[in-house]
CSV table of C-alpha atoms and ligand atoms in Angstrom, one decimal:
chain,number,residue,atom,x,y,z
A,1,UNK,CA,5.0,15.4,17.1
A,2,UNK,CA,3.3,12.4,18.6
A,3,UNK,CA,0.1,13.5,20.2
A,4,UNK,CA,-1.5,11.0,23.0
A,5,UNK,CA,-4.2,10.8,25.4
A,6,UNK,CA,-5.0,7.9,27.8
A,7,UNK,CA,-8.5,7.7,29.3
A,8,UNK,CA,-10.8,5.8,31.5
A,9,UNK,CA,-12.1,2.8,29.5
A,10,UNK,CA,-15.4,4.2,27.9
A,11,UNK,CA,-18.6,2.4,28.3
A,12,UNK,CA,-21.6,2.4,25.6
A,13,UNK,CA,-24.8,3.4,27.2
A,14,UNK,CA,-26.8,2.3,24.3
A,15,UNK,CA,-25.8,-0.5,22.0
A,16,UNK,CA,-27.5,-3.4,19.7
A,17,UNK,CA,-25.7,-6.4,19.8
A,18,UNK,CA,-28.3,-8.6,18.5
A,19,UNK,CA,-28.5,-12.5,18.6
A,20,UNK,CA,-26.9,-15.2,17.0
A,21,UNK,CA,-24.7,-15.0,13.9
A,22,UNK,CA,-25.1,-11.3,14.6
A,23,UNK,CA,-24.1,-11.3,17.6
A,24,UNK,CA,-20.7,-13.4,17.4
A,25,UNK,CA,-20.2,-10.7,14.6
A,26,UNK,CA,-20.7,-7.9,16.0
A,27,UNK,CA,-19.7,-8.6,19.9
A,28,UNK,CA,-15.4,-8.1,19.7
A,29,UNK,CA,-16.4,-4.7,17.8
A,30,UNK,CA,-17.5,-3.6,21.3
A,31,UNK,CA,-15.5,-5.5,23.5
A,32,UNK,CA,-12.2,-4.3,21.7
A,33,UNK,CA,-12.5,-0.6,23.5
A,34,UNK,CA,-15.3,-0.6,25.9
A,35,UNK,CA,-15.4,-2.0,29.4
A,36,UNK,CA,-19.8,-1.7,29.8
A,37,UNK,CA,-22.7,-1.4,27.1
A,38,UNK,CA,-26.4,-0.9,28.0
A,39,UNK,CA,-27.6,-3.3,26.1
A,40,UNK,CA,-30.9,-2.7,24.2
A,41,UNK,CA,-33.2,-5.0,24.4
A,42,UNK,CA,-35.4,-4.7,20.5
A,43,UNK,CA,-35.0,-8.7,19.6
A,44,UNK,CA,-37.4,-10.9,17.9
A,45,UNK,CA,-39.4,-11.1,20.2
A,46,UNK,CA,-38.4,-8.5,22.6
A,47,UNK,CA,-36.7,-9.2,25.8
A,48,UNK,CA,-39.7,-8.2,28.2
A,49,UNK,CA,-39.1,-11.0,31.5
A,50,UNK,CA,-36.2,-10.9,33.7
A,51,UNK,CA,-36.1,-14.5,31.9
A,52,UNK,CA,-35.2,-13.9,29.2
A,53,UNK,CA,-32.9,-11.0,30.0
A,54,UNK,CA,-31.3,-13.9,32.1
A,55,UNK,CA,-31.3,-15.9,29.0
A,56,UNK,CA,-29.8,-13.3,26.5
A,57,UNK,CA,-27.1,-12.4,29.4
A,58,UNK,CA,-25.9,-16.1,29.1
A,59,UNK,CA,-25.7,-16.1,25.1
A,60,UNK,CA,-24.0,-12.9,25.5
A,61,UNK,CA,-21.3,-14.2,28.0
A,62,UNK,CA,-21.5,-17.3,25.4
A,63,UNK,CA,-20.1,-15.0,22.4
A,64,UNK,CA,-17.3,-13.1,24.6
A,65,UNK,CA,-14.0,-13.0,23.3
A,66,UNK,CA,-11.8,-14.6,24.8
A,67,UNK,CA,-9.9,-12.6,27.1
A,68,UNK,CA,-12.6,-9.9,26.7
A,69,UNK,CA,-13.3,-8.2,30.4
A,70,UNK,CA,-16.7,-6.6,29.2
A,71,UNK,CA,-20.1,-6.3,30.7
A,72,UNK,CA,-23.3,-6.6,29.5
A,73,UNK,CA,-25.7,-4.5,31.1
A,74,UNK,CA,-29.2,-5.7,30.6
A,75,UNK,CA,-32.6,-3.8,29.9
A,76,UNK,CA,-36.0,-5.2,30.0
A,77,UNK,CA,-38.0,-3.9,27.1
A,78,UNK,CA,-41.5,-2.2,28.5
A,79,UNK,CA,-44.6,-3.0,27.6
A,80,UNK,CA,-48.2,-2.3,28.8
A,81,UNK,CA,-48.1,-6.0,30.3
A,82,UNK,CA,-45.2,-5.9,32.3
A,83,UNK,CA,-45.3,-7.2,35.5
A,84,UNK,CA,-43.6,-4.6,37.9
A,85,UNK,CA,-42.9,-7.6,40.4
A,86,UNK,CA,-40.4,-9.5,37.8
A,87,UNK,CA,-38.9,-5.9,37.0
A,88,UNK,CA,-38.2,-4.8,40.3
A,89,UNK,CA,-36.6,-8.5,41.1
A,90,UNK,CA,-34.6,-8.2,38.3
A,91,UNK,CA,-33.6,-4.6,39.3
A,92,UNK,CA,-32.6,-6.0,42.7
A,93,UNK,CA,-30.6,-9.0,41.8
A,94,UNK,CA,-28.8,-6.7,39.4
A,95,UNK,CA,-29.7,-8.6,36.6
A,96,UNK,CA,-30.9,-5.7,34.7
A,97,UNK,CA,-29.7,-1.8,34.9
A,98,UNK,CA,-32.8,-0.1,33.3
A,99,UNK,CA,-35.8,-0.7,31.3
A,100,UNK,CA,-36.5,1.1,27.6
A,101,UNK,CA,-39.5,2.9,27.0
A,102,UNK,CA,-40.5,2.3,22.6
A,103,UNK,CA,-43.5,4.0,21.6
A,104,UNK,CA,-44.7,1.3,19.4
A,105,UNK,CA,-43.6,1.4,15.8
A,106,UNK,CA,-41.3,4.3,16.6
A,107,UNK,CA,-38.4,2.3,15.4
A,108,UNK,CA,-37.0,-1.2,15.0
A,109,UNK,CA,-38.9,-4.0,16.3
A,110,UNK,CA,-40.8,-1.9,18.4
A,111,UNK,CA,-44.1,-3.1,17.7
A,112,UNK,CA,-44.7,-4.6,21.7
A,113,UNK,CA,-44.1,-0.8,22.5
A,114,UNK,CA,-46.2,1.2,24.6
A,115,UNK,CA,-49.6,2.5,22.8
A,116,UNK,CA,-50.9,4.3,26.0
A,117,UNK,CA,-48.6,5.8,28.2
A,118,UNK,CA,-51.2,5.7,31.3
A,119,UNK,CA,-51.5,2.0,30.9
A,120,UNK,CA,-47.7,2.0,32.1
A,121,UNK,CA,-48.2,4.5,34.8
A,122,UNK,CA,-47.8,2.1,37.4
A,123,UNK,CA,-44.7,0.2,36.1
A,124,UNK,CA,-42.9,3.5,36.4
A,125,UNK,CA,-44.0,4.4,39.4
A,126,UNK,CA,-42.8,1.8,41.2
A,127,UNK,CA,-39.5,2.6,38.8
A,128,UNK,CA,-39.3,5.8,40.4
A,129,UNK,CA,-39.8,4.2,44.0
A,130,UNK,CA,-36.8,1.2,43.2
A,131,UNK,CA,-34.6,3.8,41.6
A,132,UNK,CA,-34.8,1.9,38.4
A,133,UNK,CA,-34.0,4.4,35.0
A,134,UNK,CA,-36.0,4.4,32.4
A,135,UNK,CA,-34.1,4.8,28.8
A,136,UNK,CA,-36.8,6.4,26.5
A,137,UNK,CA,-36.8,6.3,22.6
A,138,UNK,CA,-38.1,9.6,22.3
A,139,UNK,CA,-40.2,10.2,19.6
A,140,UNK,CA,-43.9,10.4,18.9
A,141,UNK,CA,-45.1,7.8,15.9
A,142,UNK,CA,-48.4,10.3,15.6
A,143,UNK,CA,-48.8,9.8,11.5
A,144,UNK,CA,-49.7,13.9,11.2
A,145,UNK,CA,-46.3,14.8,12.8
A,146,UNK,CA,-43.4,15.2,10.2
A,147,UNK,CA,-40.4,12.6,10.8
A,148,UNK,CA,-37.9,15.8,11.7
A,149,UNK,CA,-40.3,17.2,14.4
A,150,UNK,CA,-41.1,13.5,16.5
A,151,UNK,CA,-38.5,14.5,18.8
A,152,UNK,CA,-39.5,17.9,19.7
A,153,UNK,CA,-43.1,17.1,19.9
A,154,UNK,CA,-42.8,14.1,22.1
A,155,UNK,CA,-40.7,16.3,25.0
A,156,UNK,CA,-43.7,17.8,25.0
A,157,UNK,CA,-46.6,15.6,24.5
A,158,UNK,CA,-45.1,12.3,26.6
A,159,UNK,CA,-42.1,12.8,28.2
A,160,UNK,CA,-43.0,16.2,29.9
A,161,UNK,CA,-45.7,14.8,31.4
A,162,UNK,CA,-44.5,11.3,31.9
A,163,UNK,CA,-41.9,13.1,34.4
A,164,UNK,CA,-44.6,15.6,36.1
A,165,UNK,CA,-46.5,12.4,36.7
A,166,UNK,CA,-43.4,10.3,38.4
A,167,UNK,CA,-41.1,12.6,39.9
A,168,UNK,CA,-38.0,10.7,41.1
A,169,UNK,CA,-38.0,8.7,38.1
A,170,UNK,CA,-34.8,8.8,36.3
A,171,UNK,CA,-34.9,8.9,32.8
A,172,UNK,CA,-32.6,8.7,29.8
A,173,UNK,CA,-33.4,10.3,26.5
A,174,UNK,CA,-31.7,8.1,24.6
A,175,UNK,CA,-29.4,9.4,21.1
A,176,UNK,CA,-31.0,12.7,21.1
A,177,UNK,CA,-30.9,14.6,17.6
A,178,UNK,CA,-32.1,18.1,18.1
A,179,UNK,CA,-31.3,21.3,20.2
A,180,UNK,CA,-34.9,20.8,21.7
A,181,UNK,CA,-33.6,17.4,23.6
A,182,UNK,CA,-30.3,19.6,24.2
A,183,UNK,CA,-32.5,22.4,25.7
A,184,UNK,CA,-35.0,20.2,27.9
A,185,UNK,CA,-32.0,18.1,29.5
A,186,UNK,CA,-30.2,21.6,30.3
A,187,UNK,CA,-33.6,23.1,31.9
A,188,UNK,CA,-34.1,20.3,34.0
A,189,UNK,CA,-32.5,18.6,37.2
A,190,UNK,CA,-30.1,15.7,38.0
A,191,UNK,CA,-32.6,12.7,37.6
A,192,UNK,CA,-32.6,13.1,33.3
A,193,UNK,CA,-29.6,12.3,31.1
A,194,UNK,CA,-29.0,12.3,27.7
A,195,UNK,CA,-27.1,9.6,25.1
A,196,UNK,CA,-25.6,11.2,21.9
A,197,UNK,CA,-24.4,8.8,19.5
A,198,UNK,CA,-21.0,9.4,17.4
A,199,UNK,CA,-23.0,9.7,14.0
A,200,UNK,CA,-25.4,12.3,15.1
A,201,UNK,CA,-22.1,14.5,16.1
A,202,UNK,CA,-21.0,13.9,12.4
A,203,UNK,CA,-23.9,13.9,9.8
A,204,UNK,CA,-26.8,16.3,9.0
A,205,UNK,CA,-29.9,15.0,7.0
A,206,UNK,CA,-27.7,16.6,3.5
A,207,UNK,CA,-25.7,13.6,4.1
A,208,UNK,CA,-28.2,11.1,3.6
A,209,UNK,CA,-30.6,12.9,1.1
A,210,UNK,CA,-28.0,15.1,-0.9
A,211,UNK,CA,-26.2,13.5,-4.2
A,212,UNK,CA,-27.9,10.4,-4.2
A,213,UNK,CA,-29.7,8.5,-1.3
A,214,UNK,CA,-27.7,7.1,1.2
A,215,UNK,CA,-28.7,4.2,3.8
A,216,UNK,CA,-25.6,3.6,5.7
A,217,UNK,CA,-26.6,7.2,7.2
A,218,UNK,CA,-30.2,6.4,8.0
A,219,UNK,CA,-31.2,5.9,11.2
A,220,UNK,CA,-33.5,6.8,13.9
A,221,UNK,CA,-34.1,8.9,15.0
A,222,UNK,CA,-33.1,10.8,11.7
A,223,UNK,CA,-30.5,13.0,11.6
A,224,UNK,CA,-31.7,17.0,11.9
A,225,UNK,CA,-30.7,19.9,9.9
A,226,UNK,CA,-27.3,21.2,10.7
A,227,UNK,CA,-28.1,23.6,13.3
A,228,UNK,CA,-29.4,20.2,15.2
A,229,UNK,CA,-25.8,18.4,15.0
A,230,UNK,CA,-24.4,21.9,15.9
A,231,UNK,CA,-26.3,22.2,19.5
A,232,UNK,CA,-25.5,18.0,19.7
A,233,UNK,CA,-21.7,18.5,19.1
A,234,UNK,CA,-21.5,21.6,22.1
A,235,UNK,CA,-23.8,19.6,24.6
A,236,UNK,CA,-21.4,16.3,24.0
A,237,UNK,CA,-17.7,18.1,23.8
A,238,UNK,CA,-19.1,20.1,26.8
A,239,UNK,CA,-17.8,18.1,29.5
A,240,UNK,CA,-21.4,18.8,31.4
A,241,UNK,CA,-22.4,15.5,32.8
A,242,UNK,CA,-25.9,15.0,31.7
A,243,UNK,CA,-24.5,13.9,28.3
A,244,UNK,CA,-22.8,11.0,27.5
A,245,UNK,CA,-22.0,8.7,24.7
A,246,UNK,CA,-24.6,5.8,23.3
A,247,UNK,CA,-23.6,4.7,20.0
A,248,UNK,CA,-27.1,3.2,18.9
A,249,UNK,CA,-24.8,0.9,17.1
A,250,UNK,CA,-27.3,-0.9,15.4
A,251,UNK,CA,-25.9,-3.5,12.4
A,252,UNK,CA,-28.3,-4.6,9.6
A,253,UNK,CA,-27.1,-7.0,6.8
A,254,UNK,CA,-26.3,-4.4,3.8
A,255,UNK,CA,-28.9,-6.2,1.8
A,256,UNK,CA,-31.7,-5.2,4.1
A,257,UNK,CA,-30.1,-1.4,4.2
A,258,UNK,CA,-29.6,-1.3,0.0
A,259,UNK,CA,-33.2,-2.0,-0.8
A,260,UNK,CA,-36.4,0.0,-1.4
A,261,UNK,CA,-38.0,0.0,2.3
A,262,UNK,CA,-34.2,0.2,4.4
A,263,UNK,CA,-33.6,-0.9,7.8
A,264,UNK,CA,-32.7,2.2,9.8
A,265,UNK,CA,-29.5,2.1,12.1
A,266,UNK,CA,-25.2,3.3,11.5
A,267,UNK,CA,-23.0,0.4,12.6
A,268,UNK,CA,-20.4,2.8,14.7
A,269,UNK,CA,-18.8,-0.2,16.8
A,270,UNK,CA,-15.8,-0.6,15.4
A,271,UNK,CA,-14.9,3.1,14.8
A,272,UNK,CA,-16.4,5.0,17.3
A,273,UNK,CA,-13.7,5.7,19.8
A,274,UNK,CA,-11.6,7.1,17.0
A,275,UNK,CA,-14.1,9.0,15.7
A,276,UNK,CA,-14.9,10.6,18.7
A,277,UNK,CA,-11.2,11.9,19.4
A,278,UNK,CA,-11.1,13.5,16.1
A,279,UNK,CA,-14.6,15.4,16.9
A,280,UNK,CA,-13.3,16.4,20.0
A,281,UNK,CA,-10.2,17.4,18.6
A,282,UNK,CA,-11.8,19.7,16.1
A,283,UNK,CA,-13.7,21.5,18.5
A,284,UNK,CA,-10.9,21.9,21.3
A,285,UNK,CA,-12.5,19.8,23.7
A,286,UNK,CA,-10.3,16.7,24.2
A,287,UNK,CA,-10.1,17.3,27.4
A,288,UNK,CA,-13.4,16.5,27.4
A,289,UNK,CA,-13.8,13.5,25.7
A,290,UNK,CA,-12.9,11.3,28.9
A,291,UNK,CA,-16.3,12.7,30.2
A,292,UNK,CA,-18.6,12.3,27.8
A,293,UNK,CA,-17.4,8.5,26.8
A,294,UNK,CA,-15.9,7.1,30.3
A,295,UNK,CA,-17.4,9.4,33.4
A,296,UNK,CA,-20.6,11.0,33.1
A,297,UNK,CA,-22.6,7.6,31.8
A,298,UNK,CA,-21.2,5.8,35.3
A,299,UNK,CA,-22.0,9.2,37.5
A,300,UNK,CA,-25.7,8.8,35.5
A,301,UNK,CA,-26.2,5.1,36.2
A,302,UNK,CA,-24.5,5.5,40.0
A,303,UNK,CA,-21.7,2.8,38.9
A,304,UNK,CA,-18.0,2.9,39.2
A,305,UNK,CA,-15.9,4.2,36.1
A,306,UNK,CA,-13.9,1.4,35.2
A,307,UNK,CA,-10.6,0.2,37.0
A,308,UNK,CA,-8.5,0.5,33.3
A,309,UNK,CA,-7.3,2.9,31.1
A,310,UNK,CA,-7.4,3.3,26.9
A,311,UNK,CA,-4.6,5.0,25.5
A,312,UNK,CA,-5.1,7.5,22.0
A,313,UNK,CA,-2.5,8.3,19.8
A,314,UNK,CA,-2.6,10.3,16.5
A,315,UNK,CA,-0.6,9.6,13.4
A,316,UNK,CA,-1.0,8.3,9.9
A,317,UNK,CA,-4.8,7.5,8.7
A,318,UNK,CA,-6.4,4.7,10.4
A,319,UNK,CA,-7.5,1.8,8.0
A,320,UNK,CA,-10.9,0.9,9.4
A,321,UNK,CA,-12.4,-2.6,7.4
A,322,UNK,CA,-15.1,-1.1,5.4
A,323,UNK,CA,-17.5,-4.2,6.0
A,324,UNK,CA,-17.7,-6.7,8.7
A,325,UNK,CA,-18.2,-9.9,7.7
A,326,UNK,CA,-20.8,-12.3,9.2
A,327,UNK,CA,-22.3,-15.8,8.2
A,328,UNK,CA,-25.9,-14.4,6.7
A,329,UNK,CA,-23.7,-11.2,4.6
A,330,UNK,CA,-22.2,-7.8,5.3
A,331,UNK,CA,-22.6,-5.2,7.4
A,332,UNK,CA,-20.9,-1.6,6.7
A,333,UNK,CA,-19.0,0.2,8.7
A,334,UNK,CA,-20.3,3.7,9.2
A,335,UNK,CA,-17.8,5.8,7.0
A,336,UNK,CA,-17.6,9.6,8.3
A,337,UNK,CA,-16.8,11.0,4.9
A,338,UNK,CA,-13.3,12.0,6.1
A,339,UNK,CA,-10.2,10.6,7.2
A,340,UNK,CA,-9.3,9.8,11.0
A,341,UNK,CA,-6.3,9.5,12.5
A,342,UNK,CA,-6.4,8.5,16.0
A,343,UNK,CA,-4.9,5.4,16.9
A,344,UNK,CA,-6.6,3.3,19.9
A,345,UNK,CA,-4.6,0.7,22.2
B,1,LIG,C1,-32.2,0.6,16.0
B,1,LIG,C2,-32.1,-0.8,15.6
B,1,LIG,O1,-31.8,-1.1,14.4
B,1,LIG,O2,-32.4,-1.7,16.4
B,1,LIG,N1,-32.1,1.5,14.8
B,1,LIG,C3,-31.7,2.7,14.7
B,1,LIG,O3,-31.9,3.4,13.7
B,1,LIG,N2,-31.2,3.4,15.8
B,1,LIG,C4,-33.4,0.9,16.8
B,1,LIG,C5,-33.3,2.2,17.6
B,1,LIG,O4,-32.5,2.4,18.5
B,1,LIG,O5,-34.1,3.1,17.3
B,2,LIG,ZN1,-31.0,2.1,19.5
């Protein structure tokens, strides 16, 4: 029996798509399935001025497919110098859709990131007051705190209070990894909203560490004990609309993943929509996958779903490439250990 299920066209509220070689790569991996992506701002150097957002947009638009119809949303990447004057003209113009919050040297390319959160106090105040969101990488980079416990601890030592301080701001805890961030966005009201990427609904931390170490899983923020992906997978397949899907799809050559100090970040672009359908699947909830990957992210942001339709249709095992190929090397394909077959069109 054929089984099929046609959906909005999903949007990606939180994707890489780098510069470049990368870029040109990478770019028809999104554009194949999804009609939006927030796109992160964490280049070399970072995009901080509605300049060189402006700038990136154009070598974005530069790279599109043809025939492509998506979007780039653009962020401006905070830091303790930005000037809330360019921000809130960018806001206005519609240039830019939010602004990301790094701790500096949480992840990477984050080292412009915000060392002291008062220093930004008045950025997101005036945030709150434009009804810009703020997108927050939330984890503290505190030395004494173990890698599994940054998310936890910052909900409560920096975003907590960041919100007490700024009420009205919106905020997005971006590719949340533990029942904590689960728990705080369900305790809280309409103006927070949670990504949840399509790896973090898969893998555990036994898939990177167990039988051998694996890189292709590594990423941040890490992946949590099991319990963790548990809490992730109800919050995303339960249709409530303070979750929605943000790949993180972040590509890194395989020779800077296969090495002693790895890049972190799971390539998911090309396989994600799939993926997602056979998660959902397993857990009864496709009729709740339309929600987490094509409605609740436009509800979030106050933007219109999209005017077009992806259709999904299981059979035979899909044969996803197991690299994409670009000019500088390889980049894998996040492989979810087990075979998928929904079909999209
Ligand atoms: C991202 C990257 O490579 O830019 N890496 C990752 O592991 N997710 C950065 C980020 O979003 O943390
Ligand atoms: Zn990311």
């Amino acid at each position: 029996m054929t089984q099929s299920l046609t959906i909005t066209r999903p949007d990606d509220w939180h994707l890489h798509l780098r510069d470049g070689a990368m870029l040109h790569a990478v770019l028809p991996e999104t554009t194949r399935h999804f009609g939006r992506a927030i796109i992160m701002p964490n280049l070399v150097p970072p995009v901080v001025t509605a300049a060189q957002a402006a700038a990136y947009r154009d070598r974005i638009m530069e790279a599109m497919p043809k025939g492509a119809a998506f979007e780039p949303l653009m962020t401006l990447y905070l830091t303790e110098d930005t000037d809330p004057n360019d921000l809130a003209a960018a806001h206005a113009s519609g240039l830019i859709t939010s602004v990301k919050l790094y701790p500096a040297g949480a992840t990477t390319n984050s080292a412009s990131g915000v060392s002291n959160f008062e220093n930004v106090r008045h950025i997101l105040d005036r945030m709150a007051e434009i009804g810009c969101p703020l997108c927050v990488h939330g984890e503290v980079t505190d030395p004494a705190i173990d890698i599994f416990d940054r998310e936890a601890v910052f909900i409560d030592r920096v975003l907590d209070p960041i919100r007490q301080a700024t009420p009205g701001l919106r905020v997005v805890m971006e590719h949340i990894t533990t029942k904590d961030g689960v728990d705080y966005v369900k305790a809280n009201d309409q103006d927070l909203g949670a990504t949840i990427t399509t790896h973090h609904l898969i893998i555990n931390r036994n898939h990177i560490l167990v039988g051998g170490i694996k890189p292709h899983y590594y990423c941040l923020p890490v992946a949590k004990r099991e319990s963790h992906r548990l809490a992730l997978r109800a919050a995303a397949t339960s249709g409530d609309a303070r979750f929605f899907l943000g790949t993180d799809s972040a590509p890194h050559l395989d020779a800077l993943k296969e090495t002693a100090c790895g890049c972190a970040g799971c390539f998911t672009a090309t396989n994600t929509m799939s993926l997602l359908a056979h998660v959902f699947e397993e857990d009864s909830a496709l009729d709740h996958l339309e929600a987490f990957t094509s409605l609740n992210g436009p509800s979030f942001y106050g933007l219109p779903t999209n005017p077009d339709t992806i259709t999904l249709t299981k059979g035979g095992p899909v044969a996803f490439p197991a690299k994409l190929a670009t000019p500088d090397g390889e980049v894998t394909v996040f492989d979810p250990g087990f075979p998928v077959h929904w079909h999209v069109t």
